[in-house]
PDB file of C-alpha atoms in Angstrom:
ATOM      1  CA  MET A1356     114.169  75.724 124.470  1.00 67.00           C
ATOM      2  CA  ALA A1357     110.545  76.579 123.690  1.00 74.00           C
ATOM      3  CA  PRO A1358     109.602  77.114 120.040  1.00 83.00           C
ATOM      4  CA  ILE A1359     109.067  80.637 118.750  1.00 91.00           C
ATOM      5  CA  SER A1360     105.388  81.097 117.956  1.00 91.00           C
ATOM      6  CA  VAL A1361     104.156  83.847 115.605  1.00 92.00           C
ATOM      7  CA  THR A1362     101.444  84.133 112.974  1.00 92.00           C
ATOM      8  CA  ALA A1363     101.962  82.980 109.413  1.00 95.00           C
ATOM      9  CA  LEU A1364     101.434  86.557 108.256  1.00 93.00           C
ATOM     10  CA  SER A1365     104.141  87.903 110.569  1.00 91.00           C
ATOM     11  CA  PHE A1366     106.537  85.364 109.093  1.00 94.00           C
ATOM     12  CA  THR A1367     105.523  86.380 105.573  1.00 94.00           C
ATOM     13  CA  GLU A1368     106.242  90.022 106.395  1.00 91.00           C
ATOM     14  CA  TYR A1369     109.693  88.968 107.607  1.00 91.00           C
ATOM     15  CA  VAL A1370     110.381  87.158 104.334  1.00 90.00           C
ATOM     16  CA  MET A1371     109.367  90.175 102.237  1.00 89.00           C
ATOM     17  CA  SER A1372     111.380  92.671 104.271  1.00 84.00           C
ATOM     18  CA  GLY A1373     114.733  92.008 102.576  1.00 74.00           C
ATOM     19  CA  GLN A1374     118.108  91.403 104.181  1.00 70.00           C
ATOM     20  CA  ARG A1375     118.524  94.919 105.579  1.00 69.00           C
ATOM     21  CA  GLY A1376     115.074  95.086 107.126  1.00 75.00           C
ATOM     22  CA  ARG A1377     114.895  91.703 108.793  1.00 80.00           C
ATOM     23  CA  ILE A1378     116.582  92.511 112.074  1.00 79.00           C
ATOM     24  CA  SER A1379     114.372  95.576 112.437  1.00 83.00           C
ATOM     25  CA  ILE A1380     111.140  93.723 111.661  1.00 85.00           C
ATOM     26  CA  VAL A1381     111.957  90.882 114.045  1.00 87.00           C
ATOM     27  CA  ASN A1382     112.720  93.406 116.779  1.00 84.00           C
ATOM     28  CA  ASP A1383     109.345  95.068 116.148  1.00 83.00           C
ATOM     29  CA  GLN A1384     107.496  91.757 116.068  1.00 85.00           C
ATOM     30  CA  ARG A1385     109.228  90.527 119.192  1.00 84.00           C
ATOM     31  CA  ARG A1386     108.213  93.692 121.030  1.00 80.00           C
ATOM     32  CA  ILE A1387     104.591  93.252 119.930  1.00 78.00           C
ATOM     33  CA  TYR A1388     104.349  89.554 120.774  1.00 78.00           C
ATOM     34  CA  LEU A1389     105.974  89.931 124.181  1.00 75.00           C
ATOM     35  CA  SER A1390     104.198  93.160 125.134  1.00 65.00           C
ATOM     36  CA  SER A1391     101.640  93.121 127.927  1.00 53.00           C
ATOM     37  CA  GLU A1392     100.021  96.248 126.461  1.00 53.00           C
ATOM     38  CA  HIS A1393      97.014  95.327 124.296  1.00 48.00           C
ATOM     39  CA  TRP A1394      97.184  98.541 122.263  1.00 45.00           C
ATOM     40  CA  VAL A1395     100.638  97.674 120.940  1.00 47.00           C
ATOM     41  CA  ALA A1396      99.348  94.613 119.070  1.00 53.00           C
ATOM     42  CA  GLY A1397      95.899  95.882 118.163  1.00 79.00           C
ATOM     43  CA  PHE A1398      96.604  98.579 115.569  1.00 86.00           C
ATOM     44  CA  TYR A1399      94.738  96.861 112.703  1.00 91.00           C
ATOM     45  CA  ASN A1400      92.274  94.805 114.744  1.00 91.00           C
ATOM     46  CA  PRO A1401      89.230  97.095 114.284  1.00 92.00           C
ATOM     47  CA  MET A1402      89.593  96.913 110.506  1.00 95.00           C
ATOM     48  CA  ARG A1403      90.204  93.163 110.457  1.00 94.00           C
ATOM     49  CA  ASP A1404      87.077  92.648 112.576  1.00 95.00           C
ATOM     50  CA  ALA A1405      85.130  94.934 110.234  1.00 97.00           C
ATOM     51  CA  MET A1406      86.223  92.913 107.205  1.00 97.00           C
ATOM     52  CA  ARG A1407      84.774  89.754 108.711  1.00 96.00           C
ATOM     53  CA  ARG A1408      81.514  91.514 109.518  1.00 97.00           C
ATOM     54  CA  ALA A1409      81.392  93.094 106.051  1.00 97.00           C
ATOM     55  CA  ALA A1410      81.514  89.679 104.374  1.00 96.00           C
ATOM     56  CA  ASN A1411      78.141  88.827 105.947  1.00 95.00           C
ATOM     57  CA  SER A1412      76.531  92.246 105.989  1.00 96.00           C
ATOM     58  CA  PRO A1413      73.885  93.668 103.628  1.00 95.00           C
ATOM     59  CA  ASP A1414      75.828  96.933 103.951  1.00 97.00           C
ATOM     60  CA  PRO A1415      79.538  96.061 103.968  1.00 97.00           C
ATOM     61  CA  GLU A1416      80.559  99.691 103.484  1.00 97.00           C
ATOM     62  CA  ALA A1417      78.861 100.636 106.754  1.00 97.00           C
ATOM     63  CA  GLU A1418      80.809  97.982 108.622  1.00 97.00           C
ATOM     64  CA  LEU A1419      84.098  99.302 107.271  1.00 97.00           C
ATOM     65  CA  GLU A1420      83.072 102.870 108.083  1.00 96.00           C
ATOM     66  CA  LYS A1421      82.621 101.827 111.714  1.00 95.00           C
ATOM     67  CA  ALA A1422      86.258 100.793 111.797  1.00 94.00           C
ATOM     68  CA  VAL A1423      87.325 104.087 110.226  1.00 95.00           C
ATOM     69  CA  GLY A1424      85.280 105.787 112.939  1.00 93.00           C
ATOM     70  CA  THR A1425      87.289 104.088 115.673  1.00 88.00           C
ATOM     71  CA  ALA A1426      90.422 105.706 114.223  1.00 85.00           C
ATOM     72  CA  LEU A1427      88.678 109.084 114.488  1.00 83.00           C
ATOM     73  CA  ASP A1428      87.409 108.525 118.021  1.00 77.00           C
ATOM     74  CA  HIS A1429      90.705 107.219 119.404  1.00 74.00           C
ATOM     75  CA  PRO A1430      93.431 108.683 117.181  1.00 70.00           C
ATOM     76  CA  ARG A1431      96.703 106.784 116.782  1.00 79.00           C
ATOM     77  CA  ALA A1432      99.428 107.979 114.473  1.00 82.00           C
ATOM     78  CA  GLY A1433      98.814 106.803 110.909  1.00 87.00           C
ATOM     79  CA  GLN A1434      95.756 104.709 111.751  1.00 92.00           C
ATOM     80  CA  LEU A1435      93.098 106.833 110.045  1.00 93.00           C
ATOM     81  CA  ARG A1436      94.991 106.976 106.751  1.00 94.00           C
ATOM     82  CA  ALA A1437      95.711 103.258 106.941  1.00 95.00           C
ATOM     83  CA  PHE A1438      92.073 102.364 107.575  1.00 96.00           C
ATOM     84  CA  GLU A1439      90.846 104.613 104.759  1.00 96.00           C
ATOM     85  CA  GLU A1440      93.316 103.029 102.322  1.00 97.00           C
ATOM     86  CA  ILE A1441      92.324  99.522 103.401  1.00 98.00           C
ATOM     87  CA  LYS A1442      88.641 100.332 102.975  1.00 98.00           C
ATOM     88  CA  ALA A1443      89.286 101.830  99.529  1.00 98.00           C
ATOM     89  CA  GLY A1444      91.042  98.667  98.366  1.00 98.00           C
ATOM     90  CA  PHE A1445      89.082  95.978 100.196  1.00 98.00           C
ATOM     91  CA  LEU A1446      85.493  97.078  99.583  1.00 98.00           C
ATOM     92  CA  PRO A1447      85.532  96.975  95.750  1.00 98.00           C
ATOM     93  CA  TRP A1448      87.301  93.615  95.852  1.00 98.00           C
ATOM     94  CA  LEU A1449      84.746  92.137  98.255  1.00 98.00           C
ATOM     95  CA  LEU A1450      81.800  93.446  96.236  1.00 97.00           C
ATOM     96  CA  GLU A1451      83.272  92.041  93.031  1.00 97.00           C
ATOM     97  CA  THR A1452      83.589  88.550  94.548  1.00 96.00           C
ATOM     98  CA  ARG A1453      79.859  88.574  95.495  1.00 96.00           C
ATOM     99  CA  ALA A1454      80.932  86.137  98.210  1.00 97.00           C
ATOM    100  CA  THR A1455      79.652  85.711 101.748  1.00 97.00           C
ATOM    101  CA  GLY A1456      81.545  84.718 104.838  1.00 97.00           C
ATOM    102  CA  VAL A1457      81.962  81.204 106.211  1.00 97.00           C
ATOM    103  CA  PRO A1458      83.713  80.113 109.422  1.00 96.00           C
ATOM    104  CA  THR A1459      87.335  79.024 109.298  1.00 97.00           C
ATOM    105  CA  GLY A1460      89.417  76.859 111.584  1.00 97.00           C
ATOM    106  CA  SER A1461      93.005  77.227 112.711  1.00 97.00           C
ATOM    107  CA  ALA A1462      96.177  75.177 112.522  1.00 97.00           C
ATOM    108  CA  LEU A1463      99.784  75.105 113.622  1.00 97.00           C
ATOM    109  CA  TRP A1464     102.623  74.768 111.129  1.00 97.00           C
ATOM    110  CA  HIS A1465     106.134  73.840 112.264  1.00 95.00           C
ATOM    111  CA  ALA A1466     109.624  74.150 110.850  1.00 94.00           C
ATOM    112  CA  GLY A1467     112.369  73.420 113.355  1.00 91.00           C
ATOM    113  CA  ASP A1468     111.984  75.776 116.310  1.00 94.00           C
ATOM    114  CA  LEU A1469     109.488  78.011 114.535  1.00 95.00           C
ATOM    115  CA  GLU A1470     105.772  77.524 115.086  1.00 96.00           C
ATOM    116  CA  LEU A1471     103.365  79.441 112.851  1.00 96.00           C
ATOM    117  CA  ARG A1472      99.769  80.022 113.862  1.00 95.00           C
ATOM    118  CA  VAL A1473      97.592  79.764 110.774  1.00 97.00           C
ATOM    119  CA  ARG A1474      94.081  81.161 110.738  1.00 95.00           C
ATOM    120  CA  PRO A1475      92.647  82.828 107.638  1.00 96.00           C
ATOM    121  CA  HIS A1476      91.211  86.267 108.309  1.00 95.00           C
ATOM    122  CA  LEU A1477      88.289  85.450 106.012  1.00 97.00           C
ATOM    123  CA  GLY A1478      86.509  82.378 104.778  1.00 97.00           C
ATOM    124  CA  LEU A1479      84.394  83.098 101.704  1.00 98.00           C
ATOM    125  CA  ILE A1480      81.890  81.178  99.607  1.00 98.00           C
ATOM    126  CA  ALA A1481      81.165  82.419  96.084  1.00 97.00           C
ATOM    127  CA  PRO A1482      77.804  82.217  94.288  1.00 96.00           C
ATOM    128  CA  ASP A1483      79.020  79.108  92.401  1.00 96.00           C
ATOM    129  CA  GLY A1484      79.737  77.333  95.704  1.00 97.00           C
ATOM    130  CA  SER A1485      83.531  77.572  95.518  1.00 97.00           C
ATOM    131  CA  ARG A1486      85.263  78.562  98.731  1.00 98.00           C
ATOM    132  CA  ALA A1487      88.366  80.555  99.555  1.00 98.00           C
ATOM    133  CA  ALA A1488      90.488  80.869 102.673  1.00 98.00           C
ATOM    134  CA  VAL A1489      91.865  84.401 102.672  1.00 98.00           C
ATOM    135  CA  MET A1490      94.856  85.706 104.561  1.00 97.00           C
ATOM    136  CA  VAL A1491      94.635  89.507 104.527  1.00 97.00           C
ATOM    137  CA  TYR A1492      97.781  91.636 104.305  1.00 96.00           C
ATOM    138  CA  VAL A1493      97.180  95.217 105.459  1.00 96.00           C
ATOM    139  CA  LYS A1494     100.593  96.888 105.650  1.00 92.00           C
ATOM    140  CA  GLU A1495     101.756  99.802 103.481  1.00 93.00           C
ATOM    141  CA  PRO A1496     104.514  98.204 101.334  1.00 92.00           C
ATOM    142  CA  PRO A1497     102.941  96.424  98.344  1.00 95.00           C
ATOM    143  CA  LEU A1498     102.835  92.644  98.498  1.00 95.00           C
ATOM    144  CA  THR A1499     104.586  90.723  95.726  1.00 94.00           C
ATOM    145  CA  GLN A1500     103.708  87.333  94.262  1.00 96.00           C
ATOM    146  CA  GLU A1501     107.006  85.944  95.538  1.00 94.00           C
ATOM    147  CA  SER A1502     106.214  86.939  99.125  1.00 93.00           C
ATOM    148  CA  ALA A1503     102.579  85.907  98.832  1.00 96.00           C
ATOM    149  CA  ASN A1504     103.716  82.435  97.762  1.00 97.00           C
ATOM    150  CA  VAL A1505     105.159  81.883 101.231  1.00 97.00           C
ATOM    151  CA  ALA A1506     101.819  82.482 102.921  1.00 97.00           C
ATOM    152  CA  LEU A1507      99.968  80.627 100.173  1.00 98.00           C
ATOM    153  CA  ARG A1508     102.121  77.536 100.617  1.00 98.00           C
ATOM    154  CA  ILE A1509     101.632  77.518 104.381  1.00 97.00           C
ATOM    155  CA  LEU A1510      97.882  77.931 103.887  1.00 97.00           C
ATOM    156  CA  GLN A1511      97.933  75.181 101.271  1.00 97.00           C
ATOM    157  CA  GLN A1512      99.637  72.769 103.672  1.00 97.00           C
ATOM    158  CA  THR A1513      97.123  73.442 106.472  1.00 97.00           C
ATOM    159  CA  MET A1514      93.948  73.707 104.394  1.00 97.00           C
ATOM    160  CA  ASP A1515      92.458  70.462 105.715  1.00 96.00           C
ATOM    161  CA  ASP A1516      92.275  72.112 109.138  1.00 97.00           C
ATOM    162  CA  VAL A1517      91.379  75.687 108.249  1.00 97.00           C
ATOM    163  CA  LEU A1518      88.795  75.269 105.444  1.00 97.00           C
ATOM    164  CA  PRO A1519      88.788  71.904 103.626  1.00 97.00           C
ATOM    165  CA  GLY A1520      88.432  72.105  99.867  1.00 96.00           C
ATOM    166  CA  ALA A1521      88.960  75.856  99.724  1.00 97.00           C
ATOM    167  CA  THR A1522      91.371  77.801  97.521  1.00 97.00           C
ATOM    168  CA  PRO A1523      94.126  79.621  99.448  1.00 98.00           C
ATOM    169  CA  LEU A1524      94.267  83.364  98.739  1.00 98.00           C
ATOM    170  CA  VAL A1525      96.402  86.191 100.083  1.00 98.00           C
ATOM    171  CA  LEU A1526      94.800  89.602  99.700  1.00 98.00           C
ATOM    172  CA  ASP A1527      96.772  92.850  99.617  1.00 98.00           C
ATOM    173  CA  ALA A1528      93.870  94.812 101.102  1.00 98.00           C
ATOM    174  CA  ARG A1529      95.122  98.339 100.409  1.00 98.00           C
ATOM    175  CA  ARG A1530      95.392  97.594  96.717  1.00 97.00           C
ATOM    176  CA  GLY A1531      92.491  95.154  96.463  1.00 98.00           C
ATOM    177  CA  GLN A1532      94.770  92.574  94.831  1.00 98.00           C
ATOM    178  CA  ALA A1533      94.335  88.871  95.582  1.00 98.00           C
ATOM    179  CA  PHE A1534      97.199  86.438  95.004  1.00 98.00           C
ATOM    180  CA  ARG A1535      96.855  82.723  94.391  1.00 97.00           C
ATOM    181  CA  MET A1536      99.438  80.017  93.805  1.00 96.00           C
ATOM    182  CA  SER A1537     100.335  79.476  90.161  1.00 94.00           C
ATOM    183  CA  ARG A1538     100.275  75.884  88.960  1.00 92.00           C
ATOM    184  CA  ARG A1539     103.734  76.527  87.543  1.00 95.00           C
ATOM    185  CA  THR A1540     105.224  77.247  90.977  1.00 96.00           C
ATOM    186  CA  ASN A1541     108.101  74.913  91.812  1.00 97.00           C
ATOM    187  CA  LEU A1542     106.930  73.678  95.206  1.00 97.00           C
ATOM    188  CA  THR A1543     110.184  71.857  95.983  1.00 97.00           C
ATOM    189  CA  LYS A1544     112.179  75.068  95.634  1.00 97.00           C
ATOM    190  CA  LEU A1545     109.528  77.050  97.505  1.00 97.00           C
ATOM    191  CA  ASP A1546     109.567  74.592 100.416  1.00 97.00           C
ATOM    192  CA  ALA A1547     113.351  74.845 100.573  1.00 97.00           C
ATOM    193  CA  LEU A1548     113.133  78.636 100.632  1.00 95.00           C
ATOM    194  CA  ILE A1549     110.545  78.588 103.430  1.00 96.00           C
ATOM    195  CA  ALA A1550     112.658  76.172 105.507  1.00 96.00           C
ATOM    196  CA  ALA A1551     115.698  78.426 105.130  1.00 95.00           C
ATOM    197  CA  GLU A1552     113.708  81.552 106.006  1.00 94.00           C
ATOM    198  CA  ALA A1553     112.221  79.818 109.065  1.00 95.00           C
ATOM    199  CA  ALA A1554     115.697  78.976 110.331  1.00 94.00           C
ATOM    200  CA  GLY A1555     116.771  82.572 109.724  1.00 92.00           C
ATOM    201  CA  TYR A1556     113.770  83.909 111.623  1.00 91.00           C
ATOM    202  CA  VAL A1557     114.651  81.819 114.669  1.00 93.00           C
ATOM    203  CA  VAL A1558     118.250  83.067 114.612  1.00 91.00           C
ATOM    204  CA  HIS A1559     117.175  86.706 114.272  1.00 88.00           C
ATOM    205  CA  TRP A1560     114.588  86.350 117.064  1.00 89.00           C
ATOM    206  CA  ARG A1561     117.049  84.824 119.515  1.00 88.00           C
ATOM    207  CA  MET A1562     119.807  87.281 118.670  1.00 84.00           C
ATOM    208  CA  SER A1563     117.436  90.187 119.351  1.00 78.00           C
ATOM    209  CA  ALA A1564     116.635  88.954 122.867  1.00 68.00           C
TER     210      ALA A1564
END
């Protein structure tokens, strides 16, 4: 049987959804991944593209405004509000970092029959030369450190491929809050949690077929 392939961020959203929400979120993700309709999967794409442009633009606000404009020109339920909230959280954070964009690579991460596609939404280099590989979370429910740790660990384990020497970050864009892995995190327990959640994801995916 072929492995189930989703993005690392989709898997993180599954982990944070709680026991009651997991069947529902896997059903939604399965519909998106298997859909032949581009619009189903592309809800946040204009804003994600704008974020990458903003990191290298002399006028990052203008780049984000272009994305907000797409939600005005081609209205989809909830998109305009979502894009405005993302802009309001992301722009101050980006300006505060004073960073510029750098290219990132991609990697595959495996656990049993689950394959995660890992590609940071942003690669950034700060004025002091330090670099960060940033996975950007854009959904409405606030991200927690516990959930962010899942994505951070997967980024950490694939960093040699995506942006060598960089610090993994997960950004809750609507709130402009960046999460990083604490040195006190018990990686053995976190790896065990991720392995268990990966197995659960596969079961939920196949049961929803």
